[in-house]
CSV table of C-alpha atoms in Angstrom, one decimal:
chain,number,residue,atom,x,y,z
F,1,GLU,CA,0.0,0.2,0.2
F,2,GLY,CA,2.8,2.2,-0.7
F,3,ARG,CA,4.5,1.8,2.6
F,4,ARG,CA,6.0,-0.6,4.7
F,5,PRO,CA,3.8,-2.4,7.1
F,6,ASP,CA,4.1,-2.2,11.0
F,7,ILE,CA,3.9,-5.7,12.0
F,8,ASP,CA,3.5,-7.5,15.3
F,9,THR,CA,5.6,-10.4,15.2
F,10,VAL,CA,4.3,-12.1,18.5
F,11,ARG,CA,0.4,-11.1,17.8
F,12,PRO,CA,0.3,-10.1,13.9
F,13,ASP,CA,-3.4,-8.7,12.9
F,14,ALA,CA,-3.2,-11.3,9.8
F,15,ARG,CA,-1.0,-14.9,10.1
F,16,VAL,CA,0.2,-16.0,6.6
F,17,HIS,CA,1.7,-19.7,6.6
F,18,LEU,CA,4.0,-20.7,3.8
F,19,PHE,CA,4.8,-24.0,2.5
F,20,LEU,CA,7.6,-25.0,0.2
F,21,ASP,CA,8.5,-27.8,-1.8
F,22,LYS,CA,11.0,-28.1,-4.8
F,23,THR,CA,8.8,-26.5,-7.7
F,24,THR,CA,5.8,-24.5,-5.8
F,25,ALA,CA,4.8,-22.2,-3.1
F,26,THR,CA,1.6,-22.4,-1.5
F,27,LEU,CA,0.5,-19.2,1.1
F,28,TYR,CA,-2.5,-20.2,3.2
F,29,LEU,CA,-4.2,-17.4,5.5
F,30,ASP,CA,-4.8,-18.4,9.2
F,31,THR,CA,-8.7,-17.6,9.7
F,32,THR,CA,-8.7,-19.5,13.3
F,33,GLY,CA,-5.4,-18.4,15.2
F,34,GLU,CA,-5.0,-20.7,17.8
F,35,SER,CA,-5.6,-24.1,17.8
F,36,LEU,CA,-9.5,-25.1,17.9
F,37,PHE,CA,-8.9,-27.4,20.8
F,38,LYS,CA,-8.7,-24.0,23.1
F,39,ARG,CA,-11.8,-23.4,24.2
F,40,GLY,CA,-10.9,-20.7,26.4
F,41,TRP,CA,-11.9,-22.0,29.8
F,42,ARG,CA,-8.9,-24.8,30.5
F,43,TRP,CA,-6.2,-22.5,32.9
F,44,ASP,CA,-5.8,-25.2,35.3
F,45,LYS,CA,-4.3,-28.5,33.8
F,46,GLY,CA,-3.5,-31.8,35.7
F,47,GLU,CA,-1.1,-34.3,34.5
F,48,ALA,CA,-1.3,-34.8,30.2
F,49,PRO,CA,-4.7,-33.8,30.1
F,50,LEU,CA,-6.9,-34.7,27.1
F,51,ARG,CA,-7.2,-32.1,24.4
F,52,GLU,CA,-10.7,-30.8,24.6
F,53,ASN,CA,-11.4,-31.7,20.9
F,54,LEU,CA,-10.1,-35.3,21.8
F,55,ALA,CA,-12.6,-35.4,24.8
F,56,ALA,CA,-15.4,-34.3,22.9
F,57,GLY,CA,-14.7,-37.3,20.1
F,58,LEU,CA,-14.3,-40.0,22.6
F,59,LEU,CA,-17.8,-38.9,23.9
F,60,ALA,CA,-19.1,-39.5,20.2
F,61,LEU,CA,-17.4,-42.5,19.8
F,62,SER,CA,-18.7,-43.9,23.0
F,63,GLY,CA,-22.0,-43.4,22.0
F,64,TRP,CA,-23.1,-41.2,25.2
F,65,GLN,CA,-26.1,-39.1,25.0
F,66,PRO,CA,-27.4,-36.2,26.9
F,67,GLY,CA,-29.8,-37.2,29.6
F,68,THR,CA,-27.6,-40.3,30.3
F,69,PRO,CA,-25.7,-40.5,33.8
F,70,LEU,CA,-21.9,-39.8,33.1
F,71,LEU,CA,-19.5,-40.9,35.4
F,72,ASP,CA,-15.2,-40.1,34.8
F,73,PRO,CA,-13.4,-42.1,37.6
F,74,PHE,CA,-10.2,-40.7,36.8
F,75,CYS,CA,-11.7,-37.1,35.8
F,76,GLY,CA,-7.9,-35.1,36.1
F,77,SER,CA,-9.2,-31.3,35.7
F,78,GLY,CA,-12.5,-32.2,34.4
F,79,THR,CA,-12.1,-32.0,30.7
F,80,LEU,CA,-14.3,-34.7,29.7
F,81,LEU,CA,-17.0,-33.9,31.5
F,82,ILE,CA,-17.1,-30.3,30.9
F,83,GLU,CA,-17.0,-31.3,27.0
F,84,ALA,CA,-19.8,-33.4,28.2
F,85,ALA,CA,-22.0,-30.8,29.7
F,86,TRP,CA,-21.4,-28.6,27.1
F,87,ILE,CA,-23.0,-30.7,24.6
F,88,ALA,CA,-25.9,-31.3,26.7
F,89,LEU,CA,-26.6,-27.7,27.6
F,90,GLY,CA,-26.1,-26.6,23.8
F,91,MET,CA,-23.3,-24.2,24.7
F,92,ALA,CA,-21.2,-23.9,21.1
F,93,PRO,CA,-17.5,-24.6,22.1
F,94,GLY,CA,-16.0,-21.4,20.3
F,95,ARG,CA,-18.3,-19.0,22.0
F,96,GLN,CA,-15.3,-17.9,24.8
F,97,ARG,CA,-12.7,-17.4,22.3
F,98,PRO,CA,-11.5,-14.9,19.7
F,99,PHE,CA,-10.5,-15.9,16.2
F,100,ALA,CA,-8.1,-14.6,13.8
F,101,PHE,CA,-10.9,-13.8,11.1
F,102,GLN,CA,-11.8,-10.9,13.5
F,103,ARG,CA,-8.7,-8.9,12.8
F,104,LEU,CA,-9.1,-9.2,9.2
F,105,ARG,CA,-10.2,-5.8,7.1
F,106,ASP,CA,-13.2,-7.3,5.4
F,107,HIS,CA,-14.7,-9.1,8.8
F,108,ASP,CA,-18.2,-8.1,9.3
F,109,GLU,CA,-18.4,-7.7,13.1
F,110,SER,CA,-22.3,-7.1,13.5
F,111,ALA,CA,-22.7,-10.5,11.5
F,112,TRP,CA,-20.5,-12.2,13.8
F,113,GLU,CA,-21.9,-11.0,16.7
F,114,ALA,CA,-25.3,-11.8,15.7
F,115,LEU,CA,-24.1,-15.3,15.3
F,116,ARG,CA,-22.5,-15.4,19.0
F,117,GLN,CA,-25.8,-14.0,20.3
F,118,GLN,CA,-27.7,-16.9,18.1
F,119,ALA,CA,-25.6,-19.5,19.8
F,120,LEU,CA,-26.0,-17.8,23.6
F,121,ASP,CA,-29.4,-17.9,22.9
F,122,ALA,CA,-29.5,-21.4,22.6
F,123,VAL,CA,-28.0,-22.6,25.5
F,124,GLN,CA,-29.9,-24.4,28.1
F,125,ASP,CA,-29.8,-24.4,31.9
F,126,GLN,CA,-30.5,-27.7,33.6
F,127,PRO,CA,-29.8,-30.2,36.1
F,128,LEU,CA,-27.1,-32.6,34.8
F,129,SER,CA,-26.3,-36.3,35.9
F,130,MET,CA,-22.5,-36.0,35.9
F,131,VAL,CA,-19.8,-36.8,38.2
F,132,GLY,CA,-15.8,-36.6,38.4
F,133,ILE,CA,-13.7,-38.4,40.9
F,134,ASP,CA,-10.0,-38.3,41.2
F,135,THR,CA,-7.7,-39.2,44.0
F,136,ASP,CA,-5.6,-36.1,43.6
F,137,THR,CA,-7.2,-33.0,45.6
F,138,GLN,CA,-5.3,-30.8,43.2
F,139,ALA,CA,-7.0,-32.3,40.3
F,140,ILE,CA,-10.1,-31.6,41.9
F,141,THR,CA,-9.3,-28.2,42.8
F,142,ALA,CA,-8.5,-27.5,39.3
F,143,ALA,CA,-11.7,-29.3,38.2
F,144,LYS,CA,-13.8,-26.6,40.1
F,145,ARG,CA,-12.0,-23.7,38.8
F,146,ASN,CA,-12.5,-24.9,34.9
F,147,LEU,CA,-16.4,-26.1,35.6
F,148,GLN,CA,-16.7,-22.1,36.7
F,149,ARG,CA,-14.4,-20.8,33.9
F,150,ALA,CA,-16.6,-23.0,31.6
F,151,GLY,CA,-19.7,-21.2,32.5
F,152,LEU,CA,-21.2,-24.0,34.5
F,153,LYS,CA,-22.3,-24.6,37.8
F,154,PRO,CA,-21.8,-27.4,40.6
F,155,GLU,CA,-25.3,-28.6,39.8
F,156,HIS,CA,-24.3,-29.5,35.9
F,157,ILE,CA,-21.1,-31.6,37.2
F,158,HIS,CA,-20.3,-32.7,41.0
F,159,PHE,CA,-16.3,-33.2,41.6
F,160,GLU,CA,-15.1,-35.1,44.4
F,161,GLN,CA,-12.1,-36.6,45.9
F,162,ALA,CA,-12.4,-40.1,45.7
F,163,ASP,CA,-10.8,-43.4,44.4
F,164,ALA,CA,-12.1,-45.5,41.8
F,165,ARG,CA,-11.3,-48.9,43.1
F,166,THR,CA,-13.9,-48.2,46.2
F,167,PHE,CA,-16.6,-45.8,44.7
F,168,HIS,CA,-19.9,-47.0,44.0
F,169,PRO,CA,-22.2,-45.8,41.7
F,170,PRO,CA,-23.4,-42.1,42.2
F,171,PHE,CA,-26.9,-42.8,40.3
F,172,GLU,CA,-29.4,-45.3,41.0
F,173,GLN,CA,-29.7,-45.8,37.2
F,174,PRO,CA,-27.0,-47.6,34.9
F,175,GLY,CA,-25.0,-44.7,33.2
F,176,THR,CA,-21.8,-44.3,30.9
F,177,ILE,CA,-18.2,-44.4,32.2
F,178,VAL,CA,-15.9,-42.5,29.8
F,179,THR,CA,-12.2,-42.0,31.3
F,180,ASN,CA,-9.0,-41.0,30.5
F,181,PRO,CA,-6.8,-43.4,33.6
F,182,PRO,CA,-3.3,-43.2,34.2
F,183,TYR,CA,-1.3,-44.7,31.5
F,184,GLY,CA,2.3,-44.2,29.2
F,185,GLU,CA,4.1,-41.2,30.5
F,186,ARG,CA,1.3,-39.8,32.6
F,187,LEU,CA,1.6,-41.4,35.8
F,188,ASP,CA,2.9,-44.5,37.6
F,189,SER,CA,-0.8,-46.4,37.9
F,190,GLY,CA,0.5,-49.1,40.1
F,191,PRO,CA,0.3,-52.9,39.6
F,192,ASP,CA,-2.9,-53.6,41.0
F,193,LEU,CA,-5.1,-50.6,40.0
F,194,TRP,CA,-6.7,-52.6,36.9
F,195,THR,CA,-7.6,-55.4,38.6
F,196,GLU,CA,-8.9,-53.9,41.7
F,197,TRP,CA,-10.8,-51.2,39.8
F,198,ALA,CA,-12.2,-54.0,37.7
F,199,SER,CA,-13.4,-55.9,40.6
F,200,GLN,CA,-15.3,-53.0,41.7
F,201,LEU,CA,-17.1,-52.3,38.1
F,202,LYS,CA,-17.9,-56.3,38.3
F,203,ARG,CA,-19.4,-56.1,41.9
F,204,HIS,CA,-21.3,-52.9,41.5
F,205,TYR,CA,-21.8,-51.4,38.0
F,206,ALA,CA,-23.6,-54.0,35.9
F,207,GLY,CA,-25.8,-52.7,33.3
F,208,TRP,CA,-23.1,-49.8,32.8
F,209,GLU,CA,-21.3,-49.0,29.5
F,210,LEU,CA,-17.6,-48.5,29.9
F,211,TYR,CA,-15.3,-46.6,27.5
F,212,VAL,CA,-11.3,-46.4,28.6
F,213,ILE,CA,-8.6,-44.7,26.5
F,214,SER,CA,-5.0,-45.9,26.7
F,215,ASN,CA,-1.9,-46.8,25.2
F,216,ASP,CA,-1.8,-50.2,26.8
F,217,LEU,CA,-3.0,-52.8,24.6
F,218,ASP,CA,-3.4,-55.7,27.3
F,219,LEU,CA,-5.5,-53.6,29.0
F,220,PRO,CA,-8.4,-55.6,28.8
F,221,ARG,CA,-6.3,-58.5,29.8
F,222,ALA,CA,-5.2,-56.9,33.0
F,223,MET,CA,-8.9,-56.0,33.9
F,224,ARG,CA,-10.2,-59.4,32.8
F,225,LEU,CA,-12.7,-58.1,30.6
F,226,ARG,CA,-13.5,-58.7,26.9
F,227,PRO,CA,-14.2,-55.4,24.6
F,228,HIS,CA,-17.0,-55.1,22.0
F,229,ARG,CA,-15.3,-52.0,20.8
F,230,ARG,CA,-11.6,-51.1,20.1
F,231,TYR,CA,-11.0,-47.5,18.4
F,232,PRO,CA,-7.7,-46.5,17.1
F,233,VAL,CA,-7.1,-42.7,18.5
F,234,TYR,CA,-4.0,-40.8,19.2
F,235,ASN,CA,-3.4,-39.0,22.6
F,236,GLY,CA,-0.7,-36.4,21.4
F,237,ALA,CA,1.7,-38.9,19.9
F,238,LEU,CA,0.7,-41.5,21.8
F,239,ASP,CA,-0.9,-44.5,19.7
F,240,CYS,CA,-4.1,-45.3,21.9
F,241,ARG,CA,-7.2,-47.2,21.9
F,242,LEU,CA,-10.7,-46.3,23.3
F,243,PHE,CA,-11.9,-49.4,24.6
F,244,GLY,CA,-15.7,-50.0,25.1
F,245,PHE,CA,-17.0,-52.7,27.6
F,246,GLU,CA,-20.5,-53.7,28.9
F,247,MET,CA,-20.9,-54.5,32.6
F,248,VAL,CA,-23.1,-57.5,32.8
F,249,ALA,CA,-24.0,-58.7,36.1
F,250,GLY,CA,-22.4,-61.5,37.5
F,251,SER,CA,-19.2,-61.0,35.0
F,252,PRO,CA,-16.1,-63.3,37.0
F,253,THR,CA,-14.0,-61.0,39.6
């Protein structure tokens, strides 16, 4: 435009990506900004937390539906349950974050605000049957902080410190368990975690659906359970499986 532009090298108004090979150069205009998995609420994190979009994907793969009781017995900082609550309440995942297209010259701010308001008007407010537990008190504190920042209330998700190996079902009717237990580089789970947790599930969780993500392909054998689903997924660089189990009354312990 006839003069040298003044560029903020840390937070430019427009970010352009250049990809080169032997014969071509390709330019991409970034209209998103920060990665889409960053919803804008997760300031407190546990050890090796799930990305928010992966958590939403695991919920979709599990077949969980809003209205079905949901339990995460290794909830960490609450990512899975907060994503589930947003789905159940119709809360658009991008409503709390900025996007790079908002800084482009031809951005229609009034049209964007109308879309945002439409998304806000679609949000429902109702109690949910969701519980998250973890043995780590700091993780539970982080989950409660994230709950508040995500625009949710204690009646949406109940978080408490407890041990999955002794925790009884928090609801009268069976529901779904979706969880990201310790594995791989995350934590040392200890040699007896899987057998002790599996024994508790077999005794008290008949009728529940169980979905567990792990990079340990021998997990079903360790739990002495036969999966009816195996979905290949990546948690960061870890090649994992989402194992699905049906808890049947009278399962051997």
